[in-house]
Short mmCIF file of C-alpha atoms in Angstrom, two decimals:
data_model
loop_
_atom_site.label_atom_id
_atom_site.label_comp_id
_atom_site.label_asym_id
_atom_site.label_seq_id
_atom_site.Cartn_x
_atom_site.Cartn_y
_atom_site.Cartn_z
CA MET A 1 -9.29 -55.44 -73.07
CA LYS A 2 -12.42 -53.80 -72.42
CA PHE A 3 -11.77 -54.90 -68.74
CA ARG A 4 -8.37 -53.36 -69.04
CA ILE A 5 -9.54 -49.99 -69.96
CA ILE A 6 -12.09 -49.84 -67.30
CA SER A 7 -9.38 -50.66 -64.85
CA ILE A 8 -7.09 -48.23 -66.24
CA LEU A 9 -10.03 -45.36 -65.62
CA SER A 10 -10.67 -46.53 -62.42
CA VAL A 11 -7.34 -46.25 -61.34
CA PHE A 12 -7.06 -42.97 -62.91
CA LEU A 13 -10.43 -41.46 -61.60
CA LEU A 14 -9.06 -42.78 -58.01
CA LEU A 15 -5.88 -40.88 -58.25
CA ALA A 16 -7.85 -38.02 -59.21
CA ALA A 17 -10.40 -38.05 -56.17
CA CYS A 18 -7.45 -38.18 -53.91
CA LYS A 19 -6.32 -35.13 -54.66
CA SER A 20 -6.61 -32.62 -52.05
CA PRO A 21 -8.86 -29.51 -52.75
CA GLU A 22 -7.40 -26.12 -54.04
CA ALA A 23 -8.48 -23.02 -52.54
CA ARG A 24 -10.24 -20.48 -54.99
CA TYR A 25 -8.90 -16.64 -54.95
CA PRO A 26 -11.45 -14.07 -55.73
CA VAL A 27 -11.37 -12.59 -58.97
CA SER A 28 -11.11 -9.33 -57.90
CA ARG A 29 -9.13 -7.92 -54.85
CA LYS A 30 -10.14 -4.76 -52.84
CA SER A 31 -8.04 -2.76 -50.44
CA GLY A 32 -8.92 -1.62 -47.49
CA SER A 33 -8.83 2.01 -48.54
CA TYR A 34 -12.68 2.84 -48.33
CA ILE A 35 -12.17 1.64 -44.65
CA ASP A 36 -9.23 3.61 -43.86
CA GLU A 37 -10.95 6.66 -45.59
CA SER A 38 -13.85 6.46 -43.69
CA VAL A 39 -12.00 5.98 -40.48
CA ALA A 40 -10.26 9.50 -41.33
CA ARG A 41 -13.49 11.02 -42.19
CA ASN A 42 -15.13 10.12 -39.05
CA LYS A 43 -12.25 10.96 -36.97
CA LYS A 44 -12.18 14.40 -38.61
CA ILE A 45 -15.88 14.96 -38.20
CA VAL A 46 -15.46 13.88 -34.35
CA ALA A 47 -12.49 16.64 -33.96
CA GLN A 48 -14.74 19.38 -35.68
CA GLU A 49 -17.66 18.65 -33.35
CA GLU A 50 -15.93 18.42 -30.37
CA ALA A 51 -13.67 21.77 -31.24
CA GLN A 52 -17.38 23.47 -31.50
CA ILE A 53 -18.24 22.03 -28.39
CA GLN A 54 -15.33 23.45 -26.78
CA LYS A 55 -15.87 26.99 -28.06
CA ILE A 56 -19.25 26.66 -26.44
CA MET A 57 -17.95 25.81 -23.06
CA GLU A 58 -15.10 28.29 -23.23
CA ALA A 59 -17.69 30.86 -24.08
CA ASP A 60 -19.98 30.05 -20.79
CA SER A 61 -17.32 30.47 -17.84
CA SER A 62 -19.78 30.86 -15.57
CA THR A 63 -21.03 27.21 -15.96
CA ASN A 64 -19.33 24.34 -14.32
CA TYR A 65 -19.32 21.95 -17.57
CA GLU A 66 -18.35 18.39 -16.63
CA SER A 67 -16.97 15.47 -19.22
CA SER A 68 -18.74 12.07 -19.32
CA SER A 69 -16.73 8.96 -19.71
CA ASN A 70 -18.95 8.15 -22.44
CA GLY A 71 -17.89 10.95 -24.79
CA PHE A 72 -20.29 14.01 -24.10
CA TRP A 73 -20.48 16.87 -21.79
CA TYR A 74 -23.15 18.15 -19.29
CA TYR A 75 -23.79 20.51 -16.45
CA TYR A 76 -26.69 20.53 -13.98
CA ASN A 77 -29.52 23.03 -14.49
CA LYS A 78 -30.90 21.86 -11.34
CA LYS A 79 -29.07 19.50 -9.04
CA VAL A 80 -30.06 17.25 -6.17
CA GLU A 81 -27.54 17.13 -3.72
CA ASP A 82 -29.74 14.46 -0.78
CA SER A 83 -27.65 11.14 -1.89
CA ILE A 84 -29.44 9.33 0.64
CA SER A 85 -32.94 9.20 -0.73
CA ASN A 86 -32.24 9.79 -3.95
CA ARG A 87 -30.04 7.12 -6.47
CA THR A 88 -29.47 7.05 -9.88
CA PRO A 89 -31.38 4.62 -12.19
CA GLN A 90 -29.88 0.93 -13.00
CA PHE A 91 -30.60 -1.44 -15.60
CA GLY A 92 -34.48 -2.02 -15.90
CA ASP A 93 -35.94 0.91 -13.95
CA VAL A 94 -38.61 3.00 -15.44
CA VAL A 95 -37.85 6.48 -15.30
CA THR A 96 -40.37 9.22 -16.44
CA PHE A 97 -38.57 12.22 -17.89
CA ASN A 98 -38.65 14.72 -20.75
CA TYR A 99 -36.31 16.70 -22.82
CA SER A 100 -35.99 19.44 -25.52
CA ILE A 101 -33.33 19.26 -28.08
CA SER A 102 -31.30 22.11 -29.98
CA THR A 103 -28.71 22.61 -32.37
CA LEU A 104 -25.24 23.80 -30.64
CA ASP A 105 -26.55 27.56 -31.96
CA GLY A 106 -29.32 27.10 -29.82
CA GLU A 107 -31.92 26.96 -32.57
CA THR A 108 -34.88 24.56 -30.89
CA ILE A 109 -35.29 21.16 -33.33
CA TYR A 110 -37.65 19.56 -30.40
CA PRO A 111 -39.42 21.52 -27.69
CA GLN A 112 -40.16 19.64 -24.63
CA SER A 113 -43.33 17.72 -25.10
CA ASP A 114 -46.64 18.20 -22.73
CA GLU A 115 -46.54 14.56 -21.61
CA PRO A 116 -43.61 13.42 -19.96
CA ARG A 117 -41.86 10.32 -21.35
CA GLN A 118 -41.24 6.53 -19.99
CA TYR A 119 -38.50 4.69 -20.46
CA ALA A 120 -37.01 1.30 -19.34
CA ILE A 121 -33.25 1.79 -18.65
CA ASP A 122 -31.17 -0.42 -21.15
CA LYS A 123 -34.72 -2.07 -22.23
CA GLN A 124 -35.78 0.15 -24.87
CA LYS A 125 -34.79 2.22 -27.76
CA LEU A 126 -33.13 5.71 -27.38
CA PHE A 127 -30.41 7.31 -28.92
CA SER A 128 -27.08 6.33 -26.81
CA GLY A 129 -26.13 9.69 -25.21
CA LEU A 130 -29.64 10.33 -23.76
CA ARG A 131 -29.28 6.65 -22.77
CA GLN A 132 -26.52 7.05 -20.92
CA GLY A 133 -27.28 10.49 -19.77
CA LEU A 134 -30.07 9.05 -17.81
CA LYS A 135 -28.01 6.94 -15.74
CA LEU A 136 -26.11 9.97 -14.43
CA MET A 137 -29.24 11.68 -13.03
CA LYS A 138 -31.27 11.49 -9.55
CA LYS A 139 -35.06 12.37 -9.57
CA GLY A 140 -35.88 15.78 -9.87
CA GLU A 141 -32.79 16.93 -11.25
CA THR A 142 -32.40 19.03 -14.93
CA VAL A 143 -29.00 18.54 -16.96
CA THR A 144 -28.15 19.99 -20.03
CA PHE A 145 -26.26 17.40 -22.46
CA LEU A 146 -23.93 18.29 -24.97
CA PHE A 147 -23.82 15.52 -27.12
CA PRO A 148 -21.34 15.12 -30.43
CA SER A 149 -23.17 13.48 -33.53
CA HIS A 150 -22.01 9.96 -32.81
CA LYS A 151 -23.59 10.03 -29.33
CA ALA A 152 -26.89 11.73 -30.96
CA PHE A 153 -28.11 10.42 -34.01
CA GLY A 154 -25.15 10.07 -35.86
CA TYR A 155 -24.73 9.16 -39.45
CA TYR A 156 -28.42 8.80 -40.25
CA GLY A 157 -29.83 11.44 -38.27
CA ASP A 158 -33.64 10.97 -36.84
CA LYS A 159 -35.03 10.82 -40.32
CA LYS A 160 -37.40 13.86 -39.52
CA LYS A 161 -35.34 17.25 -38.24
CA ILE A 162 -32.30 16.23 -37.12
CA GLY A 163 -30.00 15.54 -40.40
CA THR A 164 -26.97 13.56 -40.82
CA ASN A 165 -23.78 14.51 -38.31
CA VAL A 166 -25.39 16.59 -36.56
CA PRO A 167 -23.87 17.50 -32.55
CA ILE A 168 -26.89 18.57 -30.26
CA ILE A 169 -27.78 19.92 -27.16
CA ALA A 170 -30.56 18.12 -24.93
CA GLU A 171 -31.97 19.53 -21.61
CA VAL A 172 -33.30 16.67 -19.49
CA THR A 173 -35.50 16.49 -16.63
CA LEU A 174 -35.92 13.62 -14.59
CA TYR A 175 -39.09 13.26 -12.90
CA ASP A 176 -39.12 9.73 -11.62
CA ILE A 177 -37.56 6.42 -11.19
CA GLU A 178 -39.20 3.67 -10.29
CA LYS A 179 -37.06 0.21 -9.30
CA GLU A 180 -37.36 -2.54 -11.86
CA THR A 181 -40.42 -4.88 -10.21
CA ASN A 182 -38.81 -8.70 -10.82
CA ASN A 183 -42.20 -10.98 -10.78
CA LYS A 184 -40.07 -14.25 -11.00
CA ASN A 185 -39.73 -15.37 -7.72
CA GLN A 186 -42.70 -13.56 -6.19
#
């Protein structure tokens, strides 16, 4: 009799073990409403900032503003026309430059520093608008960029003087471009 009970229990356990697992569902379901609200809010912010920048450009009709495919506007304070000897920076090139940052109203946030800065193109950290703007410049040029906040310091700001979602104007001077040296094969 004991053998029969053990056999029946074994068959029962064997059948129960062969059952396929069932999916577990979350206790609470969240909709995508937060993401949808965030997208709508960010689109509204971008539209407002671009409208501010458009007003600045319309008010200054004597300046020839150019639109970047990267989502910002700029004009040349000093343009180098000699395209043979001057080239734009490429990936890995080290550029020597300086810049100042101000609000769209013209209030200085960061003045130009006394010492030029160096930056390895796309290899070091720099806010996206300036990183993309430097790639448009030639040695000796000075360019003024109008960056919406998402191309500047975005939602977080710079945690010092630039707050959340602040569009900026950056005047950049590119002093030198040094080609990347590749020591792997030398």
